[in-house]
PDB file of C-alpha atoms in Angstrom:
ATOM      1  CA  MET A   1     188.679-146.466 -34.906  1.00 59.00           C
ATOM      2  CA  GLN A   2     189.125-149.131 -37.548  1.00 65.00           C
ATOM      3  CA  TYR A   3     186.010-150.507 -39.266  1.00 67.00           C
ATOM      4  CA  SER A   4     185.673-154.264 -38.879  1.00 67.00           C
ATOM      5  CA  PRO A   5     183.039-155.789 -41.186  1.00 77.00           C
ATOM      6  CA  GLN A   6     180.697-158.400 -39.836  1.00 85.00           C
ATOM      7  CA  PRO A   7     181.533-161.913 -41.037  1.00 87.00           C
ATOM      8  CA  LEU A   8     179.249-163.249 -43.737  1.00 88.00           C
ATOM      9  CA  THR A   9     176.551-165.730 -42.777  1.00 90.00           C
ATOM     10  CA  PRO A  10     176.676-169.141 -44.483  1.00 90.00           C
ATOM     11  CA  GLU A  11     173.719-168.046 -46.619  1.00 88.00           C
ATOM     12  CA  GLU A  12     175.557-164.889 -47.700  1.00 90.00           C
ATOM     13  CA  LYS A  13     178.686-166.911 -48.473  1.00 93.00           C
ATOM     14  CA  LEU A  14     176.627-169.297 -50.631  1.00 92.00           C
ATOM     15  CA  ALA A  15     174.948-166.414 -52.483  1.00 91.00           C
ATOM     16  CA  ASP A  16     178.341-164.795 -53.045  1.00 92.00           C
ATOM     17  CA  ALA A  17     179.850-168.062 -54.323  1.00 94.00           C
ATOM     18  CA  LYS A  18     176.928-168.545 -56.741  1.00 93.00           C
ATOM     19  CA  LYS A  19     177.444-165.006 -58.025  1.00 94.00           C
ATOM     20  CA  GLN A  20     181.220-165.462 -58.416  1.00 94.00           C
ATOM     21  CA  LEU A  21     180.623-168.714 -60.317  1.00 95.00           C
ATOM     22  CA  SER A  22     178.027-166.995 -62.529  1.00 95.00           C
ATOM     23  CA  LEU A  23     175.543-169.742 -61.755  1.00 96.00           C
ATOM     24  CA  PRO A  24     172.060-169.396 -63.196  1.00 97.00           C
ATOM     25  CA  PRO A  25     169.147-169.321 -60.745  1.00 97.00           C
ATOM     26  CA  ILE A  26     168.481-172.600 -58.943  1.00 98.00           C
ATOM     27  CA  VAL A  27     164.872-173.696 -58.523  1.00 98.00           C
ATOM     28  CA  VAL A  28     163.773-176.556 -56.297  1.00 98.00           C
ATOM     29  CA  ILE A  29     160.580-178.372 -57.169  1.00 98.00           C
ATOM     30  CA  CYS A  30     158.369-179.356 -54.256  1.00 97.00           C
ATOM     31  CA  GLY A  31     155.097-181.239 -54.105  1.00 96.00           C
ATOM     32  CA  SER A  32     153.576-184.622 -53.551  1.00 94.00           C
ATOM     33  CA  THR A  33     155.392-187.401 -55.369  1.00 91.00           C
ATOM     34  CA  ARG A  34     152.005-188.349 -56.840  1.00 92.00           C
ATOM     35  CA  PHE A  35     152.832-185.489 -59.227  1.00 95.00           C
ATOM     36  CA  MET A  36     156.156-186.922 -60.463  1.00 93.00           C
ATOM     37  CA  ASN A  37     155.057-186.593 -64.114  1.00 94.00           C
ATOM     38  CA  GLU A  38     154.157-182.943 -63.531  1.00 96.00           C
ATOM     39  CA  MET A  39     157.481-182.434 -61.725  1.00 96.00           C
ATOM     40  CA  ASN A  40     159.325-183.843 -64.736  1.00 96.00           C
ATOM     41  CA  ASP A  41     157.393-181.483 -67.019  1.00 97.00           C
ATOM     42  CA  ALA A  42     158.178-178.535 -64.713  1.00 98.00           C
ATOM     43  CA  ASP A  43     161.837-179.616 -64.738  1.00 98.00           C
ATOM     44  CA  LEU A  44     161.857-179.435 -68.546  1.00 98.00           C
ATOM     45  CA  ARG A  45     160.193-176.006 -68.597  1.00 98.00           C
ATOM     46  CA  GLU A  46     162.434-174.528 -65.894  1.00 98.00           C
ATOM     47  CA  THR A  47     165.555-175.994 -67.518  1.00 98.00           C
ATOM     48  CA  LYS A  48     164.482-174.565 -70.896  1.00 98.00           C
ATOM     49  CA  SER A  49     164.171-171.149 -69.251  1.00 98.00           C
ATOM     50  CA  GLY A  50     167.807-171.404 -68.141  1.00 98.00           C
ATOM     51  CA  LYS A  51     167.507-172.496 -64.531  1.00 98.00           C
ATOM     52  CA  ILE A  52     169.260-175.261 -62.637  1.00 98.00           C
ATOM     53  CA  VAL A  53     166.561-177.592 -61.330  1.00 98.00           C
ATOM     54  CA  VAL A  54     166.611-179.835 -58.277  1.00 97.00           C
ATOM     55  CA  LYS A  55     163.648-181.974 -57.308  1.00 95.00           C
ATOM     56  CA  PRO A  56     162.719-185.120 -55.380  1.00 93.00           C
ATOM     57  CA  GLY A  57     164.734-188.039 -56.695  1.00 89.00           C
ATOM     58  CA  CYS A  58     162.676-190.863 -55.191  1.00 89.00           C
ATOM     59  CA  ASP A  59     158.995-191.642 -55.466  1.00 88.00           C
ATOM     60  CA  MET A  60     158.464-193.798 -52.407  1.00 89.00           C
ATOM     61  CA  LYS A  61     154.815-194.279 -53.371  1.00 86.00           C
ATOM     62  CA  SER A  62     156.001-196.506 -56.226  1.00 88.00           C
ATOM     63  CA  PRO A  63     157.293-199.976 -55.302  1.00 89.00           C
ATOM     64  CA  HIS A  64     161.073-200.373 -55.319  1.00 90.00           C
ATOM     65  CA  GLU A  65     163.528-202.729 -53.634  1.00 92.00           C
ATOM     66  CA  LEU A  66     165.301-199.787 -51.945  1.00 88.00           C
ATOM     67  CA  TRP A  67     162.270-199.121 -49.725  1.00 89.00           C
ATOM     68  CA  SER A  68     160.532-202.482 -49.685  1.00 92.00           C
ATOM     69  CA  ASP A  69     161.435-203.057 -46.009  1.00 92.00           C
ATOM     70  CA  PRO A  70     159.147-200.864 -43.845  1.00 92.00           C
ATOM     71  CA  VAL A  71     161.849-200.121 -41.243  1.00 93.00           C
ATOM     72  CA  GLU A  72     164.377-199.137 -43.902  1.00 92.00           C
ATOM     73  CA  ALA A  73     161.696-197.150 -45.722  1.00 93.00           C
ATOM     74  CA  ALA A  74     160.926-195.096 -42.593  1.00 93.00           C
ATOM     75  CA  ALA A  75     164.611-194.296 -42.090  1.00 94.00           C
ATOM     76  CA  LEU A  76     164.995-193.434 -45.775  1.00 93.00           C
ATOM     77  CA  LYS A  77     161.999-191.076 -45.627  1.00 91.00           C
ATOM     78  CA  VAL A  78     163.683-189.118 -42.810  1.00 93.00           C
ATOM     79  CA  ARG A  79     166.942-188.887 -44.793  1.00 94.00           C
ATOM     80  CA  LEU A  80     165.105-187.822 -47.950  1.00 93.00           C
ATOM     81  CA  ASP A  81     163.198-185.123 -46.033  1.00 93.00           C
ATOM     82  CA  ASP A  82     166.530-183.801 -44.683  1.00 95.00           C
ATOM     83  CA  LEU A  83     167.995-183.916 -48.190  1.00 95.00           C
ATOM     84  CA  HIS A  84     165.044-181.989 -49.619  1.00 96.00           C
ATOM     85  CA  ARG A  85     165.414-179.278 -46.960  1.00 96.00           C
ATOM     86  CA  ALA A  86     169.065-178.993 -48.047  1.00 97.00           C
ATOM     87  CA  LYS A  87     167.869-178.566 -51.653  1.00 97.00           C
ATOM     88  CA  ILE A  88     165.572-175.760 -50.460  1.00 97.00           C
ATOM     89  CA  ARG A  89     168.510-174.053 -48.710  1.00 96.00           C
ATOM     90  CA  LEU A  90     170.579-174.356 -51.895  1.00 96.00           C
ATOM     91  CA  ALA A  91     167.852-173.013 -54.180  1.00 97.00           C
ATOM     92  CA  ASP A  92     167.089-169.423 -55.058  1.00 97.00           C
ATOM     93  CA  GLU A  93     163.380-170.141 -55.410  1.00 97.00           C
ATOM     94  CA  VAL A  94     160.782-172.861 -54.917  1.00 98.00           C
ATOM     95  CA  LEU A  95     158.217-174.150 -57.410  1.00 98.00           C
ATOM     96  CA  VAL A  96     155.341-176.115 -55.880  1.00 98.00           C
ATOM     97  CA  VAL A  97     153.792-178.526 -58.378  1.00 97.00           C
ATOM     98  CA  GLY A  98     150.305-180.005 -58.268  1.00 96.00           C
ATOM     99  CA  ASP A  99     146.801-179.173 -57.137  1.00 96.00           C
ATOM    100  CA  TYR A 100     147.159-180.774 -53.697  1.00 94.00           C
ATOM    101  CA  ILE A 101     149.302-179.751 -50.723  1.00 95.00           C
ATOM    102  CA  GLY A 102     149.890-182.385 -48.055  1.00 93.00           C
ATOM    103  CA  ASP A 103     151.597-182.000 -44.699  1.00 93.00           C
ATOM    104  CA  SER A 104     155.128-182.590 -46.042  1.00 92.00           C
ATOM    105  CA  THR A 105     154.753-180.051 -48.837  1.00 94.00           C
ATOM    106  CA  ARG A 106     153.094-177.563 -46.473  1.00 95.00           C
ATOM    107  CA  ALA A 107     156.115-177.911 -44.156  1.00 95.00           C
ATOM    108  CA  GLU A 108     158.501-177.409 -47.104  1.00 96.00           C
ATOM    109  CA  ILE A 109     156.654-174.239 -48.124  1.00 97.00           C
ATOM    110  CA  ALA A 110     156.791-172.891 -44.564  1.00 96.00           C
ATOM    111  CA  TYR A 111     160.508-173.757 -44.362  1.00 97.00           C
ATOM    112  CA  ALA A 112     161.267-172.030 -47.682  1.00 97.00           C
ATOM    113  CA  ARG A 113     159.333-168.926 -46.655  1.00 97.00           C
ATOM    114  CA  SER A 114     161.083-168.863 -43.268  1.00 96.00           C
ATOM    115  CA  LEU A 115     164.351-168.645 -45.232  1.00 95.00           C
ATOM    116  CA  GLY A 116     162.981-165.829 -47.391  1.00 95.00           C
ATOM    117  CA  LYS A 117     162.831-167.955 -50.549  1.00 96.00           C
ATOM    118  CA  PRO A 118     160.275-166.923 -53.176  1.00 97.00           C
ATOM    119  CA  VAL A 119     157.635-169.624 -53.657  1.00 98.00           C
ATOM    120  CA  ARG A 120     155.701-170.112 -56.916  1.00 97.00           C
ATOM    121  CA  PHE A 121     152.807-172.505 -57.538  1.00 97.00           C
ATOM    122  CA  THR A 122     151.600-174.306 -60.653  1.00 96.00           C
ATOM    123  CA  HIS A 123     148.157-174.148 -59.026  1.00 95.00           C
ATOM    124  CA  HIS A 124     147.872-170.839 -57.132  1.00 91.00           C
ATOM    125  CA  GLU A 125     144.716-171.898 -55.330  1.00 93.00           C
ATOM    126  CA  VAL A 126     146.667-174.357 -53.153  1.00 92.00           C
ATOM    127  CA  ASP A 127     148.963-171.647 -51.706  1.00 91.00           C
ATOM    128  CA  PRO A 128     148.466-171.859 -47.906  1.00 87.00           C
ATOM    129  CA  GLU A 129     148.705-168.044 -47.804  1.00 85.00           C
ATOM    130  CA  ALA A 130     146.233-167.459 -50.657  1.00 76.00           C
TER     131      ALA A 130
END
């Protein structure tokens, strides 16, 4: 009987492609956008350590014309949440920044853990599993 290997899952294909491309580890930064300064600092530190960093690109708590209309802002928030989940899928690990965990960040942590992603915290005491 001839051995027929199981096809790779999309996650396995992505991991294999990263390995073939010799990509450094990818870390996604999560947390409340009230910690954007801390996220930028974490970005610098993680980049210095040789990692590719992805993080939230919009701080919707700060006024901007792109989300000044409440209806457009609500739709944008949904798209940004979807985009951030894609960043979590892409990443090899998650770094949660800040000393506060809100509902969105808690959901991101649960999502990352459901995918088997390692999750680190700048403030360990806020880990929902601590």
